[in-house]
Amino acid sequence: MKDPLFGNKVAGAILATLLLFVGLPVIFKTVQTLAGGHHGDHHASEENPFDLAYIPYSQLQVSGAPQEEEVKVSLGCLMADASAERGARGALVCTSCHSLEQGGGNGTGPALWGIMGRQVASVGGFGYTGALQELGGDWDFEKMDAYLANSQAYVPGTQMVQRISKDNKRADILAYLATLTDGEQLAFPECIPPAEEVAEEEVASLE
């Protein structure tokens, strides 16, 4: 015998299903609001149909796990391991504007023979920019390292455009530039170990 309520039961099941899919997002949002949850703008998508806020796994930090900090190696330590021979190859990029040999003349840039330890903007016959003249002082390794790393940032307004991002490559070039002299080479800066190494040495000295 056919159930006289069969049609009503089917309609009720369909209605319950519709309410489930329509009502769940509202319930989730209500719970999120009551919990004070807010993680910025987010939108429903095929991957996130209920518009749930979430934090990507890559941005999660494990509680109690310290984040490793990059250890900065001092310029002196970099130069202790530097190679003037490698620096000579790296400095070939400079030859398009500068002469490197003793007695070489000025080009688009001033002659670089004797550059290390020389007063900034002091090569005779070369027209320096006002920005470089205002830098003042002598070309020591720290100053030249910063200039080679990003000349425009270090001396805004200079005509030289150079960015050598690798610390060890700059150290090699500095070691080579130091050899371009007919006198005593400028002494390399002191190698200052990272703080961790200093702490270990201090502990060892107490034992």
PDB file of C-alpha atoms in Angstrom:
ATOM      1  CA  MET A   1       0.000   0.000   0.000  1.00  0.00           C
ATOM      2  CA  LYS A   2       1.397   3.383  -1.013  1.00  0.00           C
ATOM      3  CA  ASP A   3       2.358   5.680   1.841  1.00  0.00           C
ATOM      4  CA  PRO A   4       0.066   8.737   1.644  1.00  0.00           C
ATOM      5  CA  LEU A   5       2.746  10.843   3.308  1.00  0.00           C
ATOM      6  CA  PHE A   6       5.541   9.805   0.928  1.00  0.00           C
ATOM      7  CA  GLY A   7       5.423  13.102  -0.984  1.00  0.00           C
ATOM      8  CA  ASN A   8       5.545  15.109   2.212  1.00  0.00           C
ATOM      9  CA  LYS A   9       8.523  13.129   3.441  1.00  0.00           C
ATOM     10  CA  VAL A  10      10.447  13.747   0.199  1.00  0.00           C
ATOM     11  CA  ALA A  11       9.647  17.454   0.318  1.00  0.00           C
ATOM     12  CA  GLY A  12      10.713  17.586   3.959  1.00  0.00           C
ATOM     13  CA  ALA A  13      14.040  15.883   3.144  1.00  0.00           C
ATOM     14  CA  ILE A  14      14.737  18.335   0.324  1.00  0.00           C
ATOM     15  CA  LEU A  15      13.881  21.298   2.561  1.00  0.00           C
ATOM     16  CA  ALA A  16      16.128  20.001   5.344  1.00  0.00           C
ATOM     17  CA  THR A  17      19.029  19.605   2.870  1.00  0.00           C
ATOM     18  CA  LEU A  18      18.548  23.151   1.585  1.00  0.00           C
ATOM     19  CA  LEU A  19      18.455  24.548   5.109  1.00  0.00           C
ATOM     20  CA  LEU A  20      21.643  22.636   5.938  1.00  0.00           C
ATOM     21  CA  PHE A  21      23.677  24.134   3.069  1.00  0.00           C
ATOM     22  CA  VAL A  22      22.205  27.613   3.421  1.00  0.00           C
ATOM     23  CA  GLY A  23      22.356  27.736   7.206  1.00  0.00           C
ATOM     24  CA  LEU A  24      25.850  26.325   7.819  1.00  0.00           C
ATOM     25  CA  PRO A  25      27.726  29.429   6.580  1.00  0.00           C
ATOM     26  CA  VAL A  26      25.566  31.624   8.788  1.00  0.00           C
ATOM     27  CA  ILE A  27      26.236  29.391  11.773  1.00  0.00           C
ATOM     28  CA  PHE A  28      29.995  29.399  11.137  1.00  0.00           C
ATOM     29  CA  LYS A  29      30.101  33.186  10.763  1.00  0.00           C
ATOM     30  CA  THR A  30      28.068  33.627  13.932  1.00  0.00           C
ATOM     31  CA  VAL A  31      30.405  31.370  15.902  1.00  0.00           C
ATOM     32  CA  GLN A  32      33.443  33.174  14.463  1.00  0.00           C
ATOM     33  CA  THR A  33      32.017  36.577  15.406  1.00  0.00           C
ATOM     34  CA  LEU A  34      31.208  35.469  18.942  1.00  0.00           C
ATOM     35  CA  ALA A  35      34.724  34.096  19.303  1.00  0.00           C
ATOM     36  CA  GLY A  36      36.169  37.415  18.162  1.00  0.00           C
ATOM     37  CA  GLY A  37      37.871  35.817  15.183  1.00  0.00           C
ATOM     38  CA  HIS A  38      39.183  38.212  12.517  1.00  0.00           C
ATOM     39  CA  HIS A  39      42.082  37.474  10.175  1.00  0.00           C
ATOM     40  CA  GLY A  40      41.660  40.123   7.548  1.00  0.00           C
ATOM     41  CA  ASP A  41      39.690  39.938   4.327  1.00  0.00           C
ATOM     42  CA  HIS A  42      38.758  36.521   3.006  1.00  0.00           C
ATOM     43  CA  HIS A  43      36.231  35.362   0.443  1.00  0.00           C
ATOM     44  CA  ALA A  44      34.339  32.171  -0.306  1.00  0.00           C
ATOM     45  CA  SER A  45      35.722  30.070  -3.127  1.00  0.00           C
ATOM     46  CA  GLU A  46      35.595  26.529  -4.425  1.00  0.00           C
ATOM     47  CA  GLU A  47      38.425  25.661  -2.023  1.00  0.00           C
ATOM     48  CA  ASN A  48      36.731  27.542   0.870  1.00  0.00           C
ATOM     49  CA  PRO A  49      32.925  27.240   0.233  1.00  0.00           C
ATOM     50  CA  PHE A  50      31.928  28.306   3.735  1.00  0.00           C
ATOM     51  CA  ASP A  51      34.074  31.462   3.758  1.00  0.00           C
ATOM     52  CA  LEU A  52      36.137  30.264   6.730  1.00  0.00           C
ATOM     53  CA  ALA A  53      39.101  32.351   7.866  1.00  0.00           C
ATOM     54  CA  TYR A  54      42.359  30.448   7.976  1.00  0.00           C
ATOM     55  CA  ILE A  55      46.102  30.990   8.243  1.00  0.00           C
ATOM     56  CA  PRO A  56      48.328  29.309   5.617  1.00  0.00           C
ATOM     57  CA  TYR A  57      50.540  26.583   7.030  1.00  0.00           C
ATOM     58  CA  SER A  58      53.640  28.391   5.788  1.00  0.00           C
ATOM     59  CA  GLN A  59      52.826  31.308   8.120  1.00  0.00           C
ATOM     60  CA  LEU A  60      52.338  29.202  11.228  1.00  0.00           C
ATOM     61  CA  GLN A  61      55.056  29.259  13.867  1.00  0.00           C
ATOM     62  CA  VAL A  62      55.506  26.331  16.199  1.00  0.00           C
ATOM     63  CA  SER A  63      55.238  27.501  19.786  1.00  0.00           C
ATOM     64  CA  GLY A  64      58.521  27.273  21.617  1.00  0.00           C
ATOM     65  CA  ALA A  65      60.588  26.836  18.441  1.00  0.00           C
ATOM     66  CA  PRO A  66      63.072  29.749  18.220  1.00  0.00           C
ATOM     67  CA  GLN A  67      63.479  31.358  14.815  1.00  0.00           C
ATOM     68  CA  GLU A  68      67.044  31.195  13.518  1.00  0.00           C
ATOM     69  CA  GLU A  69      68.553  34.602  12.843  1.00  0.00           C
ATOM     70  CA  GLU A  70      70.958  35.139   9.992  1.00  0.00           C
ATOM     71  CA  VAL A  71      74.482  35.551  11.334  1.00  0.00           C
ATOM     72  CA  LYS A  72      76.158  38.628   9.911  1.00  0.00           C
ATOM     73  CA  VAL A  73      79.812  37.995   9.067  1.00  0.00           C
ATOM     74  CA  SER A  74      82.032  41.015   9.598  1.00  0.00           C
ATOM     75  CA  LEU A  75      83.846  42.532   6.636  1.00  0.00           C
ATOM     76  CA  GLY A  76      87.185  41.726   8.254  1.00  0.00           C
ATOM     77  CA  CYS A  77      86.316  38.015   8.440  1.00  0.00           C
ATOM     78  CA  LEU A  78      85.149  38.045   4.826  1.00  0.00           C
ATOM     79  CA  MET A  79      88.393  39.638   3.729  1.00  0.00           C
ATOM     80  CA  ALA A  80      90.439  37.172   5.757  1.00  0.00           C
ATOM     81  CA  ASP A  81      89.118  34.521   3.356  1.00  0.00           C
ATOM     82  CA  ALA A  82      89.128  36.769   0.288  1.00  0.00           C
ATOM     83  CA  SER A  83      91.197  36.146  -2.832  1.00  0.00           C
ATOM     84  CA  ALA A  84      92.787  39.009  -4.769  1.00  0.00           C
ATOM     85  CA  GLU A  85      93.054  36.653  -7.745  1.00  0.00           C
ATOM     86  CA  ARG A  86      89.322  36.085  -7.778  1.00  0.00           C
ATOM     87  CA  GLY A  87      88.865  39.796  -7.180  1.00  0.00           C
ATOM     88  CA  ALA A  88      90.889  40.621 -10.290  1.00  0.00           C
ATOM     89  CA  ARG A  89      88.407  38.633 -12.355  1.00  0.00           C
ATOM     90  CA  GLY A  90      85.467  40.228 -10.587  1.00  0.00           C
ATOM     91  CA  ALA A  91      86.898  43.716 -11.132  1.00  0.00           C
ATOM     92  CA  LEU A  92      86.853  43.260 -14.906  1.00  0.00           C
ATOM     93  CA  VAL A  93      83.372  44.770 -14.778  1.00  0.00           C
ATOM     94  CA  CYS A  94      85.052  48.026 -13.690  1.00  0.00           C
ATOM     95  CA  THR A  95      87.275  48.265 -16.775  1.00  0.00           C
ATOM     96  CA  SER A  96      84.451  49.570 -18.946  1.00  0.00           C
ATOM     97  CA  CYS A  97      84.723  52.875 -17.066  1.00  0.00           C
ATOM     98  CA  HIS A  98      87.993  52.798 -15.092  1.00  0.00           C
ATOM     99  CA  SER A  99      91.650  52.055 -15.766  1.00  0.00           C
ATOM    100  CA  LEU A 100      93.277  49.650 -13.317  1.00  0.00           C
ATOM    101  CA  GLU A 101      96.925  49.745 -14.372  1.00  0.00           C
ATOM    102  CA  GLN A 102      99.589  51.987 -12.870  1.00  0.00           C
ATOM    103  CA  GLY A 103      99.739  55.297 -14.707  1.00  0.00           C
ATOM    104  CA  GLY A 104      96.382  54.676 -16.384  1.00  0.00           C
ATOM    105  CA  GLY A 105      94.318  57.692 -17.256  1.00  0.00           C
ATOM    106  CA  ASN A 106      90.778  58.617 -16.446  1.00  0.00           C
ATOM    107  CA  GLY A 107      87.919  57.228 -18.471  1.00  0.00           C
ATOM    108  CA  THR A 108      84.222  57.565 -17.842  1.00  0.00           C
ATOM    109  CA  GLY A 109      85.289  57.051 -14.233  1.00  0.00           C
ATOM    110  CA  PRO A 110      88.525  58.044 -12.458  1.00  0.00           C
ATOM    111  CA  ALA A 111      91.657  55.865 -12.534  1.00  0.00           C
ATOM    112  CA  LEU A 112      91.579  53.250  -9.769  1.00  0.00           C
ATOM    113  CA  TRP A 113      95.313  52.732  -9.218  1.00  0.00           C
ATOM    114  CA  GLY A 114      95.993  53.584  -5.586  1.00  0.00           C
ATOM    115  CA  ILE A 115      92.291  53.906  -4.777  1.00  0.00           C
ATOM    116  CA  MET A 116      92.365  52.216  -1.356  1.00  0.00           C
ATOM    117  CA  GLY A 117      93.389  54.724   1.290  1.00  0.00           C
ATOM    118  CA  ARG A 118      93.127  57.627  -1.149  1.00  0.00           C
ATOM    119  CA  GLN A 119      91.000  60.668  -0.429  1.00  0.00           C
ATOM    120  CA  VAL A 120      87.533  60.434  -1.925  1.00  0.00           C
ATOM    121  CA  ALA A 121      87.059  62.446  -5.163  1.00  0.00           C
ATOM    122  CA  SER A 122      90.719  63.427  -5.366  1.00  0.00           C
ATOM    123  CA  VAL A 123      91.968  62.234  -8.775  1.00  0.00           C
ATOM    124  CA  GLY A 124      93.191  65.248 -10.706  1.00  0.00           C
ATOM    125  CA  GLY A 125      91.497  66.107 -13.975  1.00  0.00           C
ATOM    126  CA  PHE A 126      88.320  64.176 -13.263  1.00  0.00           C
ATOM    127  CA  GLY A 127      84.983  65.941 -12.815  1.00  0.00           C
ATOM    128  CA  TYR A 128      83.315  64.369  -9.785  1.00  0.00           C
ATOM    129  CA  THR A 129      79.666  64.828  -8.914  1.00  0.00           C
ATOM    130  CA  GLY A 130      78.856  67.036  -5.974  1.00  0.00           C
ATOM    131  CA  ALA A 131      77.332  64.021  -4.224  1.00  0.00           C
ATOM    132  CA  LEU A 132      80.638  62.120  -4.212  1.00  0.00           C
ATOM    133  CA  GLN A 133      82.612  65.192  -3.192  1.00  0.00           C
ATOM    134  CA  GLU A 134      80.318  65.616  -0.202  1.00  0.00           C
ATOM    135  CA  LEU A 135      81.037  62.035   0.922  1.00  0.00           C
ATOM    136  CA  GLY A 136      84.480  63.139   2.087  1.00  0.00           C
ATOM    137  CA  GLY A 137      87.105  61.117   3.954  1.00  0.00           C
ATOM    138  CA  ASP A 138      89.313  58.396   2.491  1.00  0.00           C
ATOM    139  CA  TRP A 139      88.395  55.236   0.641  1.00  0.00           C
ATOM    140  CA  ASP A 140      88.670  52.621   3.381  1.00  0.00           C
ATOM    141  CA  PHE A 141      87.335  49.074   3.014  1.00  0.00           C
ATOM    142  CA  GLU A 142      84.043  49.705   4.806  1.00  0.00           C
ATOM    143  CA  LYS A 143      83.259  52.730   2.659  1.00  0.00           C
ATOM    144  CA  MET A 144      84.200  51.028  -0.598  1.00  0.00           C
ATOM    145  CA  ASP A 145      82.243  47.899   0.385  1.00  0.00           C
ATOM    146  CA  ALA A 146      79.079  49.946   0.914  1.00  0.00           C
ATOM    147  CA  TYR A 147      79.680  51.798  -2.365  1.00  0.00           C
ATOM    148  CA  LEU A 148      80.051  48.587  -4.354  1.00  0.00           C
ATOM    149  CA  ALA A 149      77.037  46.990  -2.650  1.00  0.00           C
ATOM    150  CA  ASN A 150      74.711  49.749  -3.874  1.00  0.00           C
ATOM    151  CA  SER A 151      76.360  52.927  -5.102  1.00  0.00           C
ATOM    152  CA  GLN A 152      73.109  54.804  -5.669  1.00  0.00           C
ATOM    153  CA  ALA A 153      71.807  54.056  -2.176  1.00  0.00           C
ATOM    154  CA  TYR A 154      75.118  54.842  -0.463  1.00  0.00           C
ATOM    155  CA  VAL A 155      75.812  58.051  -2.405  1.00  0.00           C
ATOM    156  CA  PRO A 156      72.514  59.314  -3.858  1.00  0.00           C
ATOM    157  CA  GLY A 157      73.305  61.392  -6.930  1.00  0.00           C
ATOM    158  CA  THR A 158      76.547  59.657  -7.922  1.00  0.00           C
ATOM    159  CA  GLN A 159      76.897  58.817 -11.611  1.00  0.00           C
ATOM    160  CA  MET A 160      78.237  55.360 -10.889  1.00  0.00           C
ATOM    161  CA  VAL A 161      75.572  52.645 -10.949  1.00  0.00           C
ATOM    162  CA  GLN A 162      76.832  49.463  -9.328  1.00  0.00           C
ATOM    163  CA  ARG A 163      75.212  46.760  -7.207  1.00  0.00           C
ATOM    164  CA  ILE A 164      77.249  43.730  -6.142  1.00  0.00           C
ATOM    165  CA  SER A 165      75.006  41.861  -3.728  1.00  0.00           C
ATOM    166  CA  LYS A 166      77.292  38.969  -2.758  1.00  0.00           C
ATOM    167  CA  ASP A 167      79.402  39.842   0.287  1.00  0.00           C
ATOM    168  CA  ASN A 168      82.234  37.441  -0.571  1.00  0.00           C
ATOM    169  CA  LYS A 169      82.476  38.731  -4.136  1.00  0.00           C
ATOM    170  CA  ARG A 170      82.824  42.310  -2.886  1.00  0.00           C
ATOM    171  CA  ALA A 171      85.460  41.156  -0.397  1.00  0.00           C
ATOM    172  CA  ASP A 172      87.466  39.587  -3.236  1.00  0.00           C
ATOM    173  CA  ILE A 173      87.295  42.812  -5.262  1.00  0.00           C
ATOM    174  CA  LEU A 174      88.369  44.860  -2.231  1.00  0.00           C
ATOM    175  CA  ALA A 175      91.331  42.545  -1.692  1.00  0.00           C
ATOM    176  CA  TYR A 176      92.315  43.065  -5.323  1.00  0.00           C
ATOM    177  CA  LEU A 177      91.904  46.851  -5.227  1.00  0.00           C
ATOM    178  CA  ALA A 178      94.239  46.891  -2.219  1.00  0.00           C
ATOM    179  CA  THR A 179      96.995  45.471  -4.428  1.00  0.00           C
ATOM    180  CA  LEU A 180      96.758  48.407  -6.860  1.00  0.00           C
ATOM    181  CA  THR A 181      99.453  50.427  -5.136  1.00  0.00           C
ATOM    182  CA  ASP A 182     103.152  51.101  -5.420  1.00  0.00           C
ATOM    183  CA  GLY A 183     103.430  51.471  -1.645  1.00  0.00           C
ATOM    184  CA  GLU A 184     102.291  49.585   1.422  1.00  0.00           C
ATOM    185  CA  GLN A 185      98.873  47.986   1.127  1.00  0.00           C
ATOM    186  CA  LEU A 186      96.073  49.280   3.311  1.00  0.00           C
ATOM    187  CA  ALA A 187      95.600  46.927   6.282  1.00  0.00           C
ATOM    188  CA  PHE A 188      92.478  44.792   6.209  1.00  0.00           C
ATOM    189  CA  PRO A 189      89.859  45.475   8.896  1.00  0.00           C
ATOM    190  CA  GLU A 190      89.884  43.264  11.968  1.00  0.00           C
ATOM    191  CA  CYS A 191      87.960  40.008  11.801  1.00  0.00           C
ATOM    192  CA  ILE A 192      85.228  40.222  14.444  1.00  0.00           C
ATOM    193  CA  PRO A 193      83.637  36.788  15.003  1.00  0.00           C
ATOM    194  CA  PRO A 194      79.858  36.415  15.327  1.00  0.00           C
ATOM    195  CA  ALA A 195      78.435  36.924  18.813  1.00  0.00           C
ATOM    196  CA  GLU A 196      77.921  33.169  19.276  1.00  0.00           C
ATOM    197  CA  GLU A 197      81.596  32.459  18.685  1.00  0.00           C
ATOM    198  CA  VAL A 198      82.638  35.229  21.073  1.00  0.00           C
ATOM    199  CA  ALA A 199      80.366  33.790  23.780  1.00  0.00           C
ATOM    200  CA  GLU A 200      81.820  30.290  23.302  1.00  0.00           C
ATOM    201  CA  GLU A 201      85.362  31.657  23.545  1.00  0.00           C
ATOM    202  CA  GLU A 202      84.507  33.479  26.761  1.00  0.00           C
ATOM    203  CA  VAL A 203      83.025  30.302  28.291  1.00  0.00           C
ATOM    204  CA  ALA A 204      86.072  28.277  27.240  1.00  0.00           C
ATOM    205  CA  SER A 205      88.408  30.813  28.851  1.00  0.00           C
ATOM    206  CA  LEU A 206      86.602  30.390  32.193  1.00  0.00           C
ATOM    207  CA  GLU A 207      86.912  26.608  32.213  1.00  0.00           C
TER     208      GLU A 207
END
